[in-house]
Amino acid sequence: MNSILHPALGALFLQNAKAKTCKTLRALRSPRRMAVTIVAAVLGCVWLSQIVLSVFLREPADRDMLQTRLALGLAGFLLFQMLKIVFRKTVEPFEWTPSETQILKTAPISRTALVVYRMATTAISALLKSVCFVLVMIPDLKQWFAGFIGMAFGLCFLELVRIVTEVIIFGIGKQRLRWIRGASAVMVCAMLGTAVANVIDQPGVQEKLASPAAYQFLLAVAMQIAEFTNSGFGALVVYPFYCFSDLILTERFDGLFLQRLLAGLCFVGIAGYAAVMANTWMIGACQRQDRTNLRRLKAASPLGQQMIGKNKRPVVVPYRLRGIGAVAWRQFYGAWNYRASLIVSFSIPIALCCVPMFATPRPPNAALFLVASLLFYSYLLLPAALMLDFRRDVDRMAVLKKLPIESINIVIGQLAAPVVLCSFFQAIVFGIASFSGVASASFLALCWLVIVPMNVLIFASENIIFMLHPYRRNKEGADVLIRSVLTFTGKAIVWALALCLLLIWALACSYLAKQFGFSDGGYQFTVGAIFLAGTTTVVCGLAYACVRCLAKMFERFDPGVDSVAMN
Amino acid sequence: MMIRVANGGLSFIIFSNNGTARDTDVINLSNFSKSYDDSIAVSDLTFDVQPGQVLGLVGRNGAGKTSTIKSIAGIVSVSAGDVTVNGHSIEQQPIAAKQATAYVPDDPELFTDLTVLQHLQFAASVYSISNPSEHITQLLADFELESKRHAPASGLSRGMRQKLAISCAYLQQPKALLLDEPMTGLDPYGIRMLKTSIVKQAKSGTAVIISSHLLAMVEDICTHILILDQGQSKFLGTIEQLKTKFGISENLTNTEEGIAQTLEEIYFAAIDQPIPVTH
C-alpha cells in the first residue's frame, strides 16, 4: 500500500493545506495588506452578487444544447492543451518544486506514490474550480451535488489526460517528436480546412460573412468542427465528456445516476492508472536516451570539446541609459528566449482583431471596432502573456533593489519590454488595417497617441497589483484561483467604468464644441480634437502617476517580508 | 587487491577495489558517467566508500561534484555505470538505496509552509523512524533550533535552513551521508558542531561524502579525498597519499621553492592549475 499511497505524503498534504489556509487568513488580517484585503472583499462581493443576480434573472439554458456545449467545450479544451504540449515540450513533467525535488525525490518513496501525490494536488484545484462552476451554473443544474461531482470528474480526467500527454511527449525522442508535431499540424490544418470548405459550400455564406454577423462565419466553422464528433472516431473521443456532461445535468438520483457515476469514476481511474504507467515508461525511456546521448558525446569528440566551441560569440554590452538600458536589455533577452510562446500569444488576438476588417460588406465603424477590440485584448489577455517585468522577478527583487540605479529608472527599464512588445503587436494589427484600407494612416497614427501611454498604464497597474500581493508564476492552488477570479472581476469593473467615463467625455466634448460656436464644417474636427487631446492628457497623466506609484512601491518593497509572505 | 584509478591520465595505486561492490562498501560507484544534452559532466568514475570513511570530493566549479552526489542521492539519473548504496542499486532498487541515504544539498529548499518541527516529523515518517521524539529534541538543541521549533521554514535564514536540513539528515541515522557544501551559511558554532558531528557519524559506521571547496575542512575531517577535474578523477586516496604524490616528503622545508606543501598547493598541483597571484 505504501508504494501507492505513502502515509507521510498524506500527512504532508494535509499539513501543507492547513498551513496554507492559516497563512492566507493571517495575510488577510495583516495591516500591511489591509487595503488589498478590503479591495478583495469588495470584489468578492461583486462576484458573488453577479452569481445571485444570475440565479434570479437568468433563464435556464436548453438542456440538450448545454449538454453538447459542455462535452465539446471540455473536449476542445483538452485538444488545445494537448496541442500546446506537443508544440512546447515542458522542461520537466509534473513540475516538481525545488523542495519536492530535494526532499521527496531523495526519500524512500516509490515513483507511483509520488505521482499519486502530484495527482492529489491537481485534484484539489479541480475541486475548487468545480465549486465555482456549480455557483455560476445554479439556474441550469437540477442537482447541485451531481453537477459538482460531474465537473470535478471531468476536470480531473482532463488534467490526467494532459499529464499523460505531457509525460509521453517528454519521454519520446527528438525524431519521434518531430513526426508527431508534423502529424498534429497536418491533422489540425486538415480539420480546419475541411470545416471552412464545408461552410463555404453552404448556402447563404455571404450573409454569414456580412457584418455585423462576421462572427456567424466563425461559429459555423466551429459547428462544422463539432460535426466531426459524429464520426466513429470523433464519437469515441468525446464519449467520456458526454458521460461527464450527463452526470453534471443529472435530474434525479436514480439508477441511471449511479451508472453514470461509476462510468465517470472508471474514466478517471483509467486516466490515473495511465498516468502512473506513463511515468514508469518515461523514466525508462529517459534512461535509454541518456545512455544513447552519452555514447554519442563520447564518440563525437573529447570531453568538453563541444562546449568550448560554443562560447565564441562577441561580447555585447547594452547601452546603459542611466540604467534603464541594462534593465530593459535583460527583459528583452528573456523575451527572445520565449519568442515561440509570444508568437502564439500574439497570433490569436491578432486574428480575432482582424475579423471585422475582412467582413463583407465592411461595417461602418470597422476602425473603431478595431481599436476597441485591440484595447480589450491588450487590457485583458496580453498582460498575462507578457510577464516580462517585476512579475517574473519575484526571486530577484533583492538584486534589483541593490542595483545602483534610481527606482524610477528600474521601473521604466522593467516596463520597457512588455510595453514595446504590446505596442509591436498593436502595430502589426494597425499595419494590416492600414493595408486593407479599414482606416487611414493618419487616424491610426492619432490612435497611437492614446494607445502607447495606455500600454504603460496597463502594465504599470499590473505591476502595482503584483507589488501589493506578490505571487509566483505557474503556481497552482486555491489562493491562485481566488486571486485570478478577483483580478478579472476587478479588471472588468474598471473596464466598464472607463467606457462609461469615455462616453460621458465624448458627450462633454460635443457640448464644448457647441459652446465654442463651431459650424458644421469645423464641428466634427473640434469634437475629435478635444476628445483626443483630453483622452491623451488623462491617459498620459494616469500612466505617469502609475509609474511613479510603482517606483514608490518598489522602493518600499521588502524582499525579506513581502517575498516571504508570497511563498 | 590493488588497482589503479581508471582515468585522468594518472596512474596511482590506491584502494583495494576492482570496481565491483564488496559486502563492506556502503557507497560504490563503478564506471559511473553522467551526461547532459551537450556535455559530459562525469566520465567513468569508480570509487567506493566504506563504513567509517569520510570522502572529500573536491574540484573546480563544474568538475562534476554535484552531479555525482545527486546521482548517488537518486535525484538525477545515471547515464552509464553502476551506483549502489548499501548494496542496492540506485536504479534497480531505488527505495532500498534511498532508505539508507541522507542528502543535504548546497542550498536546502524546504517546504515553506511547514514548521521546523513538522519537517523533522515528516522526515521521521518518511524514513520510518520509531520513537523519534527524543532524537528530535536532541537535534533541535544541538543545532540551536529549539527557539525556532514552531517557526515556518519560509522565515528561516540561510544558515537555519542548512541546520534544519542537516538535522533531518541526522534524524534518519543513515548508512550513507551525502553533504554538498555543508558549511555554506553556517555560523562558527554551527561549523564546529557540524564538523564534530560528521566525525561522530563516521565513527558510528556511516559512510560520508562531503563536497567542498574548503580544503582546510577537508583536511580536518576527511579520511580520503577524491579530486575531480572536468568530470574525471585526478586523484583518489588518503590525504597522506595525496601529499606523497603531489607534494614532497616531510624532510623538505616549507621554504623550498616549487614544491607544494599545503593542501591547497597540492590541490593546484593535482589539477594542473596555476596558483593565483595577487598583486
PDB file of N, CA and C in Angstrom, chain A residues 248-276:
ATOM      1  N   ILE A 248     -23.275  15.894 -14.939  1.00  0.00           N
ATOM      2  CA  ILE A 248     -23.465  17.277 -14.465  1.00  0.00           C
ATOM      3  C   ILE A 248     -24.948  17.653 -14.512  1.00  0.00           C
ATOM      4  N   LEU A 249     -25.612  17.231 -15.585  1.00  0.00           N
ATOM      5  CA  LEU A 249     -27.016  17.646 -15.785  1.00  0.00           C
ATOM      6  C   LEU A 249     -28.015  16.610 -15.257  1.00  0.00           C
ATOM      7  N   THR A 250     -27.570  15.773 -14.331  1.00  0.00           N
ATOM      8  CA  THR A 250     -28.460  14.769 -13.726  1.00  0.00           C
ATOM      9  C   THR A 250     -29.714  15.445 -13.157  1.00  0.00           C
ATOM     10  N   GLU A 251     -30.864  14.820 -13.432  1.00  0.00           N
ATOM     11  CA  GLU A 251     -32.115  15.437 -12.936  1.00  0.00           C
ATOM     12  C   GLU A 251     -32.578  14.824 -11.622  1.00  0.00           C
ATOM     13  N   ARG A 252     -32.296  13.541 -11.413  1.00  0.00           N
ATOM     14  CA  ARG A 252     -32.642  12.925 -10.124  1.00  0.00           C
ATOM     15  C   ARG A 252     -31.655  11.793  -9.811  1.00  0.00           C
ATOM     16  N   PHE A 253     -31.561  11.519  -8.504  1.00  0.00           N
ATOM     17  CA  PHE A 253     -30.633  10.462  -8.084  1.00  0.00           C
ATOM     18  C   PHE A 253     -31.326   9.110  -8.229  1.00  0.00           C
ATOM     19  N   ASP A 254     -31.002   8.412  -9.288  1.00  0.00           N
ATOM     20  CA  ASP A 254     -31.603   7.098  -9.527  1.00  0.00           C
ATOM     21  C   ASP A 254     -30.527   6.141 -10.025  1.00  0.00           C
ATOM     22  N   GLY A 255     -30.962   5.040 -10.569  1.00  0.00           N
ATOM     23  CA  GLY A 255     -30.019   4.039 -11.061  1.00  0.00           C
ATOM     24  C   GLY A 255     -29.139   4.593 -12.180  1.00  0.00           C
ATOM     25  N   LEU A 256     -29.763   5.416 -13.014  1.00  0.00           N
ATOM     26  CA  LEU A 256     -29.021   5.993 -14.139  1.00  0.00           C
ATOM     27  C   LEU A 256     -27.871   6.874 -13.631  1.00  0.00           C
ATOM     28  N   PHE A 257     -28.187   7.619 -12.565  1.00  0.00           N
ATOM     29  CA  PHE A 257     -27.147   8.480 -11.977  1.00  0.00           C
ATOM     30  C   PHE A 257     -25.982   7.624 -11.486  1.00  0.00           C
ATOM     31  N   LEU A 258     -26.323   6.522 -10.797  1.00  0.00           N
ATOM     32  CA  LEU A 258     -25.283   5.629 -10.277  1.00  0.00           C
ATOM     33  C   LEU A 258     -24.427   5.062 -11.411  1.00  0.00           C
ATOM     34  N   GLN A 259     -25.143   4.716 -12.481  1.00  0.00           N
ATOM     35  CA  GLN A 259     -24.458   4.161 -13.652  1.00  0.00           C
ATOM     36  C   GLN A 259     -23.453   5.180 -14.207  1.00  0.00           C
ATOM     37  N   ARG A 260     -23.916   6.421 -14.332  1.00  0.00           N
ATOM     38  CA  ARG A 260     -23.039   7.486 -14.862  1.00  0.00           C
ATOM     39  C   ARG A 260     -21.887   7.786 -13.899  1.00  0.00           C
ATOM     40  N   LEU A 261     -22.215   7.735 -12.629  1.00  0.00           N
ATOM     41  CA  LEU A 261     -21.188   7.988 -11.608  1.00  0.00           C
ATOM     42  C   LEU A 261     -20.070   6.952 -11.709  1.00  0.00           C
ATOM     43  N   LEU A 262     -20.471   5.694 -11.853  1.00  0.00           N
ATOM     44  CA  LEU A 262     -19.484   4.613 -11.978  1.00  0.00           C
ATOM     45  C   LEU A 262     -18.662   4.781 -13.246  1.00  0.00           C
ATOM     46  N   ALA A 263     -19.360   5.152 -14.328  1.00  0.00           N
ATOM     47  CA  ALA A 263     -18.648   5.345 -15.608  1.00  0.00           C
ATOM     48  C   ALA A 263     -17.618   6.466 -15.468  1.00  0.00           C
ATOM     49  N   GLY A 264     -18.042   7.584 -14.840  1.00  0.00           N
ATOM     50  CA  GLY A 264     -17.123   8.714 -14.638  1.00  0.00           C
ATOM     51  C   GLY A 264     -15.927   8.304 -13.803  1.00  0.00           C
ATOM     52  N   LEU A 265     -16.231   7.550 -12.745  1.00  0.00           N
ATOM     53  CA  LEU A 265     -15.165   7.082 -11.855  1.00  0.00           C
ATOM     54  C   LEU A 265     -14.176   6.196 -12.612  1.00  0.00           C
ATOM     55  N   CYS A 266     -14.741   5.354 -13.483  1.00  0.00           N
ATOM     56  CA  CYS A 266     -13.894   4.463 -14.286  1.00  0.00           C
ATOM     57  C   CYS A 266     -12.968   5.272 -15.196  1.00  0.00           C
ATOM     58  N   PHE A 267     -13.528   6.279 -15.849  1.00  0.00           N
ATOM     59  CA  PHE A 267     -12.705   7.092 -16.757  1.00  0.00           C
ATOM     60  C   PHE A 267     -11.558   7.772 -15.990  1.00  0.00           C
ATOM     61  N   VAL A 268     -11.893   8.313 -14.834  1.00  0.00           N
ATOM     62  CA  VAL A 268     -10.859   8.993 -14.026  1.00  0.00           C
ATOM     63  C   VAL A 268      -9.812   7.971 -13.556  1.00  0.00           C
ATOM     64  N   GLY A 269     -10.297   6.816 -13.124  1.00  0.00           N
ATOM     65  CA  GLY A 269      -9.393   5.761 -12.660  1.00  0.00           C
ATOM     66  C   GLY A 269      -8.456   5.303 -13.769  1.00  0.00           C
ATOM     67  N   ILE A 270      -9.021   5.099 -14.952  1.00  0.00           N
ATOM     68  CA  ILE A 270      -8.195   4.642 -16.088  1.00  0.00           C
ATOM     69  C   ILE A 270      -7.146   5.709 -16.422  1.00  0.00           C
ATOM     70  N   ALA A 271      -7.583   6.949 -16.439  1.00  0.00           N
ATOM     71  CA  ALA A 271      -6.636   8.040 -16.752  1.00  0.00           C
ATOM     72  C   ALA A 271      -5.532   8.114 -15.693  1.00  0.00           C
ATOM     73  N   GLY A 272      -5.905   7.932 -14.414  1.00  0.00           N
ATOM     74  CA  GLY A 272      -4.920   7.947 -13.333  1.00  0.00           C
ATOM     75  C   GLY A 272      -3.921   6.807 -13.483  1.00  0.00           C
ATOM     76  N   TYR A 273      -4.447   5.619 -13.790  1.00  0.00           N
ATOM     77  CA  TYR A 273      -3.585   4.451 -13.985  1.00  0.00           C
ATOM     78  C   TYR A 273      -2.641   4.697 -15.171  1.00  0.00           C
ATOM     79  N   ALA A 274      -3.215   5.300 -16.227  1.00  0.00           N
ATOM     80  CA  ALA A 274      -2.395   5.601 -17.414  1.00  0.00           C
ATOM     81  C   ALA A 274      -1.270   6.566 -17.055  1.00  0.00           C
ATOM     82  N   ALA A 275      -1.568   7.524 -16.171  1.00  0.00           N
ATOM     83  CA  ALA A 275      -0.532   8.492 -15.769  1.00  0.00           C
ATOM     84  C   ALA A 275       0.603   7.788 -15.031  1.00  0.00           C
ATOM     85  N   VAL A 276       0.240   6.845 -14.147  1.00  0.00           N
ATOM     86  CA  VAL A 276       1.268   6.105 -13.392  1.00  0.00           C
ATOM     87  C   VAL A 276       2.116   5.269 -14.350  1.00  0.00           C
TER      88      VAL A 276
END
